[in-house]
Tab-separated table of C-alpha atoms and ligand atoms in Angstrom:
chain	number	residue	atom	x	y	z
A	20	MET	CA	-24.280	13.609	-21.527
A	21	HIS	CA	-20.922	13.129	-22.506
A	22	LEU	CA	-19.143	14.128	-18.976
A	23	GLY	CA	-15.304	13.803	-19.793
A	24	LYS	CA	-12.377	11.076	-20.003
A	25	VAL	CA	-10.919	10.096	-17.025
A	26	LEU	CA	-6.920	8.501	-16.979
A	27	VAL	CA	-6.269	6.742	-14.053
A	28	VAL	CA	-2.788	5.697	-13.925
A	29	PHE	CA	-1.090	3.661	-11.430
A	30	GLY	CA	2.612	1.342	-11.687
A	31	THR	CA	2.484	-0.588	-7.887
A	32	ARG	CA	0.727	-3.715	-6.188
A	33	PRO	CA	-0.165	-1.126	-3.389
A	34	GLU	CA	-1.805	1.306	-6.105
A	35	ALA	CA	-3.628	-1.104	-8.055
A	36	ILE	CA	-5.103	-2.586	-4.944
A	37	LYS	CA	-5.797	0.548	-3.343
A	38	LEU	CA	-6.962	1.971	-7.095
A	39	ALA	CA	-9.076	-1.459	-8.445
A	40	PRO	CA	-12.488	-0.600	-6.423
A	41	VAL	CA	-12.337	3.705	-7.258
A	42	ILE	CA	-11.966	1.739	-11.697
A	43	LYS	CA	-15.003	-0.232	-10.450
A	44	GLU	CA	-17.307	2.452	-8.954
A	45	LEU	CA	-16.258	4.771	-12.278
A	46	LYS	CA	-16.960	2.051	-14.823
A	47	LYS	CA	-20.407	1.442	-13.352
A	48	VAL	CA	-20.853	5.627	-14.304
A	49	GLU	CA	-21.875	5.165	-18.327
A	50	ASP	CA	-21.083	8.960	-18.863
A	51	ILE	CA	-17.770	8.976	-18.238
A	52	ASP	CA	-14.866	7.003	-20.139
A	53	THR	CA	-12.455	5.310	-17.921
A	54	VAL	CA	-9.137	4.677	-19.140
A	55	VAL	CA	-6.227	2.471	-18.005
A	56	LEU	CA	-3.247	3.660	-17.378
A	57	VAL	CA	-0.194	1.137	-16.314
A	58	THR	CA	2.933	1.479	-15.798
A	59	ALA	CA	4.217	-1.180	-14.129
A	60	GLN	CA	6.811	0.087	-12.019
A	61	HIS	CA	6.022	-3.590	-10.489
A	62	ARG	CA	5.552	-6.475	-12.563
A	63	GLU	CA	4.163	-10.085	-10.889
A	64	MET	CA	2.714	-8.121	-8.063
A	65	LEU	CA	0.758	-6.149	-9.999
A	66	ASP	CA	-0.169	-8.465	-12.635
A	67	GLN	CA	-1.527	-10.793	-9.668
A	68	VAL	CA	-4.139	-7.611	-8.436
A	69	LEU	CA	-4.904	-7.133	-12.428
A	70	GLN	CA	-6.247	-10.480	-12.636
A	71	LEU	CA	-7.818	-10.524	-9.117
A	72	PHE	CA	-10.339	-7.519	-9.962
A	73	LYS	CA	-10.185	-8.093	-13.655
A	74	ILE	CA	-8.600	-5.240	-14.797
A	75	GLU	CA	-7.766	-5.157	-18.316
A	76	PRO	CA	-4.919	-2.290	-18.864
A	77	ASP	CA	-5.742	-0.138	-22.080
A	78	TYR	CA	-2.271	1.317	-21.945
A	79	ASP	CA	0.986	-0.635	-20.685
A	80	LEU	CA	3.960	0.870	-20.444
A	81	ASP	CA	5.806	-2.284	-19.281
A	82	LEU	CA	8.511	0.035	-17.639
A	83	MET	CA	10.134	-2.481	-15.199
A	84	ARG	CA	13.714	-3.405	-14.802
A	85	ASP	CA	15.144	-5.705	-12.478
A	86	LYS	CA	17.064	-3.647	-9.706
A	87	GLN	CA	15.392	-0.604	-11.081
A	88	ASP	CA	17.430	2.959	-10.176
A	89	LEU	CA	14.626	5.779	-9.190
A	90	HIS	CA	15.886	8.192	-11.850
A	91	SER	CA	14.775	5.937	-14.317
A	92	ILE	CA	11.645	5.278	-13.239
A	93	THR	CA	10.792	9.017	-12.850
A	94	THR	CA	12.310	9.045	-16.478
A	95	GLY	CA	10.711	6.315	-18.575
A	96	VAL	CA	7.206	7.340	-16.295
A	97	LEU	CA	7.810	11.189	-17.065
A	98	ASN	CA	8.097	10.282	-21.363
A	99	GLY	CA	5.386	7.264	-21.231
A	100	VAL	CA	2.371	9.062	-19.658
A	101	ARG	CA	2.954	11.904	-21.448
A	102	GLU	CA	2.566	10.049	-25.117
A	103	VAL	CA	-0.583	8.823	-23.627
A	104	LEU	CA	-1.914	11.894	-22.423
A	105	GLU	CA	-1.191	13.904	-25.541
A	106	LYS	CA	-3.038	10.426	-27.377
A	107	GLU	CA	-5.945	10.527	-25.279
A	108	LYS	CA	-6.432	13.876	-24.173
A	109	PRO	CA	-8.170	13.012	-20.660
A	110	ASP	CA	-10.027	15.472	-18.137
A	111	LEU	CA	-8.929	14.618	-15.097
A	112	VAL	CA	-6.471	12.031	-14.436
A	113	VAL	CA	-6.597	10.144	-11.411
A	114	VAL	CA	-3.249	9.192	-9.258
A	115	HIS	CA	-2.861	7.133	-5.591
A	116	GLY	CA	-0.420	7.452	-2.682
A	117	ASP	CA	3.174	8.038	-2.730
A	118	THR	CA	5.169	5.688	-5.767
A	119	THR	CA	7.810	7.273	-8.265
A	120	THR	CA	4.358	6.042	-10.438
A	121	THR	CA	2.225	8.543	-8.720
A	122	PHE	CA	4.793	11.920	-8.074
A	123	ALA	CA	6.112	11.166	-12.177
A	124	ALA	CA	2.682	10.796	-13.791
A	125	SER	CA	1.190	13.987	-11.949
A	126	LEU	CA	3.572	15.860	-13.318
A	127	ALA	CA	3.064	14.872	-16.660
A	128	ALA	CA	-0.373	15.617	-16.740
A	129	PHE	CA	0.719	19.598	-15.357
A	130	TYR	CA	3.279	19.663	-17.854
A	131	GLU	CA	0.168	18.772	-19.765
A	132	ARG	CA	-1.686	21.072	-17.880
A	133	ILE	CA	-5.099	18.419	-16.844
A	134	PRO	CA	-6.367	18.138	-13.617
A	135	VAL	CA	-4.968	15.567	-11.197
A	136	ALA	CA	-6.797	14.018	-8.234
A	137	HIS	CA	-4.860	12.327	-5.534
A	138	VAL	CA	-6.744	9.620	-4.408
A	139	GLU	CA	-4.583	8.532	-0.557
A	140	ALA	CA	-4.248	12.355	0.042
A	141	GLY	CA	-1.752	14.177	3.329
A	142	LEU	CA	-0.601	11.294	4.721
A	143	ARG	CA	2.884	12.385	6.160
A	144	THR	CA	6.132	12.312	8.335
A	145	TYR	CA	6.909	15.806	7.750
A	146	ASN	CA	10.910	13.121	7.863
A	147	LYS	CA	12.259	13.456	4.226
A	148	TYR	CA	14.058	10.305	4.087
A	149	SER	CA	11.779	8.176	6.206
A	150	PRO	CA	9.901	6.415	4.066
A	151	PHE	CA	12.178	7.050	1.569
A	152	PRO	CA	11.493	8.668	-1.169
A	153	GLU	CA	7.489	8.652	-1.014
A	154	GLU	CA	7.175	11.304	1.444
A	155	VAL	CA	8.880	13.315	-0.994
A	156	ASN	CA	6.719	11.825	-3.532
A	157	ARG	CA	3.230	12.101	-1.826
A	158	SER	CA	3.191	16.207	-0.754
A	159	LEU	CA	4.891	16.973	-4.262
A	160	THR	CA	2.017	14.754	-5.694
A	161	ALA	CA	-0.380	17.626	-3.429
A	162	ARG	CA	1.398	20.351	-4.541
A	163	LEU	CA	0.342	19.143	-8.651
A	164	ALA	CA	-3.602	17.754	-7.838
A	165	GLU	CA	-6.110	19.630	-8.285
A	166	LEU	CA	-8.692	16.996	-6.386
A	167	HIS	CA	-7.638	15.686	-3.144
A	168	PHE	CA	-9.310	12.582	-1.701
A	169	ALA	CA	-7.469	12.887	2.138
A	170	PRO	CA	-8.744	9.358	4.324
A	171	THR	CA	-8.745	10.535	7.514
A	172	ASP	CA	-9.444	14.743	9.290
A	173	ILE	CA	-5.689	13.886	10.627
A	174	ASN	CA	-4.100	13.706	6.404
A	175	ARG	CA	-7.142	16.370	5.356
A	176	ASP	CA	-5.583	18.899	8.281
A	177	ASN	CA	-2.079	18.007	6.786
A	178	LEU	CA	-3.178	19.427	3.726
A	179	LEU	CA	-4.528	22.013	4.845
A	180	ARG	CA	-2.098	23.386	7.227
A	181	GLU	CA	0.195	23.005	3.019
A	182	SER	CA	-2.333	25.712	2.477
A	183	ILE	CA	-4.290	23.865	0.049
A	184	GLY	CA	-7.648	24.653	0.329
A	185	ASP	CA	-10.983	23.059	2.398
A	186	ILE	CA	-12.867	23.107	-0.651
A	187	ARG	CA	-9.903	20.880	-3.318
A	188	ILE	CA	-10.517	18.533	-0.313
A	189	TRP	CA	-12.731	15.582	1.080
A	190	VAL	CA	-12.533	12.918	3.979
A	191	THR	CA	-13.780	10.237	1.874
A	192	GLY	CA	-11.288	7.091	3.902
A	193	ASN	CA	-9.372	4.998	2.362
A	194	THR	CA	-10.380	2.643	-0.364
A	195	VAL	CA	-7.891	0.155	0.870
A	196	ILE	CA	-10.782	-1.001	2.842
A	197	ASP	CA	-13.837	-1.117	-0.267
A	198	ALA	CA	-10.621	-3.677	-1.134
A	199	LEU	CA	-10.661	-5.474	2.241
A	200	MET	CA	-14.535	-5.796	2.433
A	201	GLN	CA	-14.689	-7.389	-0.723
A	202	THR	CA	-12.041	-10.407	-0.269
A	203	VAL	CA	-12.072	-11.271	3.125
A	204	ARG	CA	-14.791	-14.107	4.101
A	205	PRO	CA	-15.701	-16.192	6.600
A	206	ASN	CA	-14.004	-19.748	6.309
A	207	PHE	CA	-11.741	-19.249	2.876
A	208	LYS	CA	-9.909	-22.269	1.378
A	209	PHE	CA	-5.675	-21.211	1.013
A	210	GLY	CA	-4.477	-22.718	-2.113
A	211	SER	CA	-1.641	-24.577	-2.279
A	212	GLU	CA	1.286	-21.924	-1.301
A	213	LEU	CA	-0.108	-22.441	2.279
A	214	SER	CA	-0.010	-26.593	2.162
A	215	SER	CA	3.231	-26.304	4.613
A	216	VAL	CA	2.032	-23.598	7.453
A	217	ASN	CA	0.760	-25.586	10.155
A	218	PHE	CA	-2.423	-24.002	10.781
A	219	ASN	CA	-3.375	-24.741	14.141
A	220	ARG	CA	-0.253	-23.153	15.511
A	221	ARG	CA	0.562	-19.226	15.813
A	222	LEU	CA	0.866	-16.969	12.322
A	223	LEU	CA	3.610	-14.318	12.646
A	224	LEU	CA	2.634	-12.321	9.252
A	225	VAL	CA	5.794	-10.915	7.968
A	226	THR	CA	6.697	-8.371	5.365
A	227	THR	CA	9.984	-6.354	4.879
A	228	HIS	CA	9.973	-4.085	1.694
A	229	ARG	CA	11.969	-0.397	2.407
A	230	ARG	CA	13.978	1.453	0.930
A	231	GLU	CA	15.182	3.424	3.807
A	232	ASN	CA	16.334	-0.547	6.155
A	233	TRP	CA	17.766	-2.564	3.155
A	234	GLY	CA	21.089	-3.710	4.362
A	235	SER	CA	21.805	-3.651	8.285
A	236	ARG	CA	18.500	-3.063	8.931
A	237	MET	CA	16.972	-5.230	7.149
A	238	GLU	CA	19.361	-8.115	9.064
A	239	GLN	CA	18.422	-6.779	12.393
A	240	ILE	CA	14.936	-7.606	11.875
A	241	TYR	CA	15.827	-11.346	10.798
A	242	GLN	CA	18.351	-11.844	13.894
A	243	ALA	CA	14.868	-10.886	15.818
A	244	LEU	CA	12.104	-13.728	13.833
A	245	LEU	CA	15.180	-16.353	14.419
A	246	ASP	CA	15.496	-15.251	18.133
A	247	LEU	CA	10.970	-16.009	18.277
A	248	LEU	CA	11.160	-18.956	16.665
A	249	ASP	CA	13.943	-20.392	18.640
A	250	GLU	CA	11.819	-18.996	21.839
A	251	PHE	CA	8.265	-20.475	20.665
A	252	GLU	CA	8.160	-23.539	19.139
A	253	ASP	CA	4.216	-23.167	19.026
A	254	ILE	CA	4.645	-20.213	16.235
A	255	GLU	CA	5.613	-20.612	12.494
A	256	VAL	CA	6.429	-17.366	10.933
A	257	ILE	CA	5.224	-16.782	7.130
A	258	PHE	CA	7.296	-14.544	5.171
A	259	PRO	CA	5.762	-13.578	1.815
A	260	VAL	CA	8.864	-11.985	0.496
A	261	HIS	CA	8.800	-8.922	-1.558
A	262	LYS	CA	9.805	-9.143	-5.660
A	263	ASN	CA	12.443	-6.769	-5.049
A	264	PRO	CA	16.039	-8.731	-5.012
A	265	VAL	CA	17.431	-6.456	-2.858
A	266	VAL	CA	15.365	-8.279	0.070
A	267	ARG	CA	15.356	-11.333	-1.391
A	268	GLU	CA	18.870	-11.728	-0.768
A	269	VAL	CA	19.152	-11.189	2.634
A	270	ALA	CA	15.426	-13.152	3.373
A	271	GLU	CA	16.660	-15.882	1.595
A	272	ALA	CA	20.941	-15.944	3.202
A	273	MET	CA	19.550	-16.224	6.341
A	274	LEU	CA	16.081	-17.241	7.184
A	275	GLY	CA	15.731	-19.776	4.356
A	276	GLY	CA	15.526	-24.010	5.086
A	277	ARG	CA	14.881	-22.494	8.974
A	278	GLU	CA	12.309	-24.438	10.905
A	279	ARG	CA	8.564	-23.048	11.450
A	280	MET	CA	10.113	-20.009	8.477
A	281	HIS	CA	7.489	-20.044	5.759
A	282	LEU	CA	9.389	-17.847	2.773
A	283	ILE	CA	7.345	-17.898	-0.440
A	284	GLU	CA	6.349	-16.085	-3.254
A	285	PRO	CA	3.953	-12.004	-2.702
A	286	LEU	CA	0.787	-13.656	-2.470
A	287	ASP	CA	-1.689	-13.006	-4.368
A	288	TYR	CA	-4.095	-10.414	-2.280
A	289	GLU	CA	-7.188	-12.601	-1.822
A	290	PRO	CA	-4.812	-15.467	0.316
A	291	PHE	CA	-3.137	-12.637	1.852
A	292	ALA	CA	-5.973	-10.576	3.648
A	293	ASN	CA	-8.173	-13.615	4.143
A	294	LEU	CA	-3.738	-14.563	5.590
A	295	MET	CA	-3.887	-11.468	7.814
A	296	ASN	CA	-7.790	-12.381	8.774
A	297	MET	CA	-6.319	-16.184	10.154
A	298	SER	CA	-3.013	-14.148	11.977
A	299	TYR	CA	-1.761	-14.346	15.087
A	300	LEU	CA	0.452	-11.094	14.838
A	301	ILE	CA	1.998	-9.319	11.326
A	302	LEU	CA	5.307	-7.676	11.650
A	303	THR	CA	6.232	-5.612	8.546
A	304	ASP	CA	7.358	-2.195	7.198
A	305	SER	CA	3.953	-1.675	4.467
A	306	GLY	CA	1.692	0.991	4.701
A	307	GLY	CA	-0.767	-0.663	3.437
A	308	LEU	CA	-0.478	-3.469	6.208
A	309	GLN	CA	-0.939	-1.097	8.895
A	310	GLU	CA	-4.578	0.175	7.989
A	311	GLU	CA	-6.158	-3.248	6.984
A	312	ALA	CA	-5.174	-4.954	10.221
A	313	PRO	CA	-7.284	-2.926	12.786
A	314	SER	CA	-10.270	-3.612	10.601
A	315	LEU	CA	-9.168	-7.742	11.179
A	316	GLY	CA	-8.930	-6.780	14.747
A	317	LYS	CA	-5.105	-8.130	14.251
A	318	PRO	CA	-1.957	-5.994	15.795
A	319	VAL	CA	1.174	-4.789	14.090
A	320	LEU	CA	4.375	-4.610	15.121
A	321	VAL	CA	5.852	-1.804	12.850
A	322	LEU	CA	9.560	-2.097	11.642
A	323	ARG	CA	9.941	1.280	10.899
A	324	ASP	CA	11.231	4.933	12.744
A	325	THR	CA	7.897	6.775	11.487
A	326	THR	CA	4.867	6.483	10.353
A	327	GLU	CA	2.068	8.333	8.000
A	328	ARG	CA	-0.428	6.593	9.480
A	329	PRO	CA	-0.775	8.139	13.626
A	330	GLU	CA	-4.475	7.362	13.684
A	331	ALA	CA	-4.211	3.137	14.591
A	332	VAL	CA	-0.841	3.943	16.619
A	333	LYS	CA	-2.696	6.280	18.774
A	334	ALA	CA	-5.953	3.619	19.067
A	335	GLY	CA	-3.072	1.135	20.696
A	336	THR	CA	-3.869	-1.261	18.063
A	337	VAL	CA	-0.246	-0.559	15.723
A	338	LYS	CA	2.927	0.192	17.574
A	339	LEU	CA	5.834	1.509	15.994
A	340	VAL	CA	9.243	-0.909	17.142
A	341	GLY	CA	11.597	0.245	14.606
A	342	THR	CA	14.182	-2.388	13.962
A	343	ASN	CA	16.985	-3.127	16.390
A	344	ARG	CA	16.801	-6.472	16.884
A	345	ASP	CA	16.373	-7.095	20.617
A	346	ARG	CA	13.437	-3.921	20.510
A	347	VAL	CA	11.566	-5.966	17.916
A	348	TYR	CA	12.114	-9.366	19.757
A	349	ARG	CA	11.175	-7.758	23.401
A	350	GLU	CA	8.037	-6.435	21.395
A	351	ALA	CA	6.878	-9.301	19.940
A	352	ARG	CA	8.059	-11.491	23.088
A	353	ASN	CA	6.219	-9.276	25.124
A	354	LEU	CA	2.312	-10.324	22.669
A	355	LEU	CA	2.967	-14.125	22.868
A	356	ALA	CA	4.171	-14.404	26.191
A	357	ASN	CA	1.377	-11.926	27.555
A	358	GLN	CA	-2.601	-12.673	26.624
A	359	LEU	CA	-3.485	-9.268	28.574
A	360	GLU	CA	-0.952	-7.306	26.947
A	361	TYR	CA	-1.950	-9.020	23.486
A	362	HIS	CA	-5.802	-9.017	23.631
A	363	LYS	CA	-5.003	-4.881	25.213
A	364	MET	CA	-4.003	-4.279	20.803
A	365	ALA	CA	-6.129	-7.195	19.494
A	366	ARG	CA	-9.317	-5.047	18.927
A	367	SER	CA	-10.796	-4.367	16.017
A	368	ILE	CA	-10.589	-0.973	14.836
A	369	ASN	CA	-11.462	1.653	11.645
A	370	PRO	CA	-9.460	4.386	11.779
A	371	TYR	CA	-9.334	4.497	7.721
A	372	GLY	CA	-12.613	3.956	6.645
A	373	ASP	CA	-16.447	2.569	5.992
A	374	GLY	CA	-15.989	0.346	2.397
A	375	LYS	CA	-17.229	3.213	0.638
A	376	ALA	CA	-14.289	4.943	-0.342
A	377	SER	CA	-14.522	5.143	-3.583
A	378	SER	CA	-18.458	5.806	-3.852
A	379	ARG	CA	-17.483	8.667	-2.359
A	380	ILE	CA	-14.250	9.879	-5.012
A	381	VAL	CA	-16.550	9.119	-7.809
A	382	ARG	CA	-19.408	11.080	-6.430
A	383	VAL	CA	-16.877	14.048	-6.075
A	384	ILE	CA	-15.859	13.159	-9.787
A	385	VAL	CA	-18.743	13.532	-11.259
A	386	ASP	CA	-19.408	16.915	-9.936
A	387	PHE	CA	-15.982	18.361	-10.574
A	388	LEU	CA	-16.675	18.124	-14.355
A	389	TYR	CA	-20.099	18.762	-14.427
A	390	ALA	CA	-19.018	21.608	-12.929
A	391	ARG	CA	-15.943	22.048	-15.712
A	392	ILE	CA	-18.818	21.038	-18.736
A	393	GLY	CA	-20.746	24.020	-17.130
A	394	ALA	CA	-17.569	26.291	-16.980
A	395	GLN	CA	-16.667	25.738	-21.041
B	10	UD1	C1	7.593	0.724	-4.872
B	10	UD1	C2	7.445	1.926	-4.185
B	10	UD1	C3	7.251	2.218	-3.049
B	10	UD1	C4	5.639	1.006	-2.419
B	10	UD1	C5	5.738	-0.320	-2.950
B	10	UD1	C6	5.118	-1.394	-2.865
B	10	UD1	C7	8.639	3.962	-5.331
B	10	UD1	C8	10.278	4.881	-5.335
B	10	UD1	N1	8.595	2.947	-4.870
B	10	UD1	O1	9.198	-0.163	-4.020
B	10	UD1	O2	6.333	4.024	-2.820
B	10	UD1	O3	5.133	0.838	-1.555
B	10	UD1	O4	6.319	-0.257	-4.426
B	10	UD1	O5	5.058	-2.366	-2.700
B	10	UD1	O6	8.591	4.166	-5.880
B	10	UD1	N2	10.445	-6.871	-8.997
B	10	UD1	C9	10.463	-7.464	-9.491
B	10	UD1	N3	8.383	-8.027	-9.721
B	10	UD1	C10	7.420	-7.389	-9.432
B	10	UD1	C11	7.989	-5.730	-8.614
B	10	UD1	C12	9.489	-5.708	-8.148
B	10	UD1	O7	10.601	-7.782	-9.704
B	10	UD1	O8	6.428	-7.373	-9.387
B	10	UD1	C13	11.939	-6.176	-8.271
B	10	UD1	C14	12.218	-5.434	-9.520
B	10	UD1	O9	13.555	-6.122	-9.577
B	10	UD1	C15	11.951	-4.731	-9.252
B	10	UD1	C16	12.384	-3.724	-8.046
B	10	UD1	O10	11.608	-5.356	-6.877
B	10	UD1	O11	13.418	-2.922	-9.913
B	10	UD1	C17	12.385	-2.920	-7.130
B	10	UD1	O12	10.620	-2.259	-7.391
B	10	UD1	P1	10.618	-0.500	-7.083
B	10	UD1	O13	9.291	-0.133	-7.832
B	10	UD1	O14	11.382	0.018	-7.781
B	10	UD1	O15	10.680	-0.840	-6.055
B	10	UD1	P2	9.610	-1.487	-4.112
B	10	UD1	O16	9.928	-1.503	-3.385
B	10	UD1	O17	8.171	-2.188	-4.799
B	11	UDP	N1	-0.320	-7.575	-0.451
B	11	UDP	C1	-0.331	-8.856	-1.155
B	11	UDP	N2	0.761	-9.809	-0.797
B	11	UDP	C2	1.577	-10.080	-0.101
B	11	UDP	C3	1.633	-9.080	0.834
B	11	UDP	C4	0.916	-7.566	0.421
B	11	UDP	O1	-1.340	-8.590	-1.720
B	11	UDP	O2	2.004	-11.056	-0.670
B	11	UDP	C5	-0.384	-6.245	0.208
B	11	UDP	C6	-0.654	-6.123	1.056
B	11	UDP	O3	-2.381	-7.123	1.806
B	11	UDP	C7	-1.630	-4.319	1.038
B	11	UDP	C8	0.091	-4.068	0.057
B	11	UDP	O4	0.106	-5.451	0.033
B	11	UDP	O5	-3.015	-4.121	0.705
B	11	UDP	C9	1.059	-3.592	0.686
B	11	UDP	O6	1.586	-3.656	-0.375
B	11	UDP	P1	3.325	-3.132	-0.242
B	11	UDP	O7	3.673	-3.907	1.245
B	11	UDP	O8	4.291	-3.994	-1.462
B	11	UDP	O9	3.455	-1.609	-0.365
B	11	UDP	P2	3.142	-0.927	0.583
B	11	UDP	O10	1.871	-0.936	1.701
B	11	UDP	O11	4.053	-0.043	1.512
B	11	UDP	O12	2.840	0.528	-0.140
């Protein structure tokens, strides 16, 4: 019995990583016609993930432009997704998270009166400008969605407070743990991209890209990294630099050519996930890393003032440290110089999932499509 057509829409690296296991599960259901649309809000960073998980999109809007702005991504996605909706007439649109693709694709579906399923729903800081514009993208998507897949109980409670009905929320765990468990393995062999790294030293893994950190905040973070390299001769900093030119220019100007500082291209997810597993300490403003690192038992210093992922902060394996040069330096120094402090944070916990989130999500989608047929 044909259950219906599901259109999965995404545009950036993290969405692709976190939807890959969902697409895999959906494709196992023969009675569902799964169609994949990428907006390509990211290009190279998205393609890396598509290749790894062998996802061949049915549609590619190829939207990315150098130094694109939020208005142009929004209108590009809205109009591009509209055309595919008109042609494919799906029964459900699946989106993920908090990007501009997520919000604009949900709006396009709403205008066509097509229900939306939101994966990774209910994360909140309640600060409109942090993360910017992701906090508002995610909240607006909740207003538009029909099915809400919340990773944790905290996320579910946030949605309930916003008057989203209990019967439309499912606590599933985060699909990033599904992706991580399919990717990290012991004795992983790294390729030439990391050939200059001395793995006998302690590895600090760094990523930065958030818009609210652009400018002097990012400079302060990079100054703190230089301070740490000066003080600790047994560390190497590995920094896969986001493709965004705003980030690249500052990183290269301040950190390029320094000894034991590896400014490298964004890594494919497979070496990146395995590198996290080999790291001593992670410094990041990323959302996804805050979810992945706790499962691997790696302490994380979050280079932000707010987080929509409080679970691991409460458990004590992730710490919000902001972007002040002195603070970032002191917090990292504390973990590098003090073994007791380090081991308090370096514990493996799993607040974000058990690796089975995608199969839970697909079960709900199957029930939803059955109920829809019954109602027609
Ligand atoms: C976007 C999302 C953010 C998500 C992040 C994950 C928005 C507003 N932001 O932010 O929510 O957390 O992705 O990484 O939706 N670029 C390339 N190649 C790539 C990717 C980016 O060259 O593969 C460059 C382009 O010059 C592009 C710029 O980076 O214009 C910015 O990309 P954009 O998607 O606007 O912003 P992100 O900071 O990546
Ligand atoms: N990641 C990757 N290669 C890299 C850096 C990050 O594959 O060089 C992965 C990382 O494991 C995580 C995701 O990309 O799953 C996070 O992406 P990003 O930090 O760009 O976005 P955010 O999580 O903040 O939305």
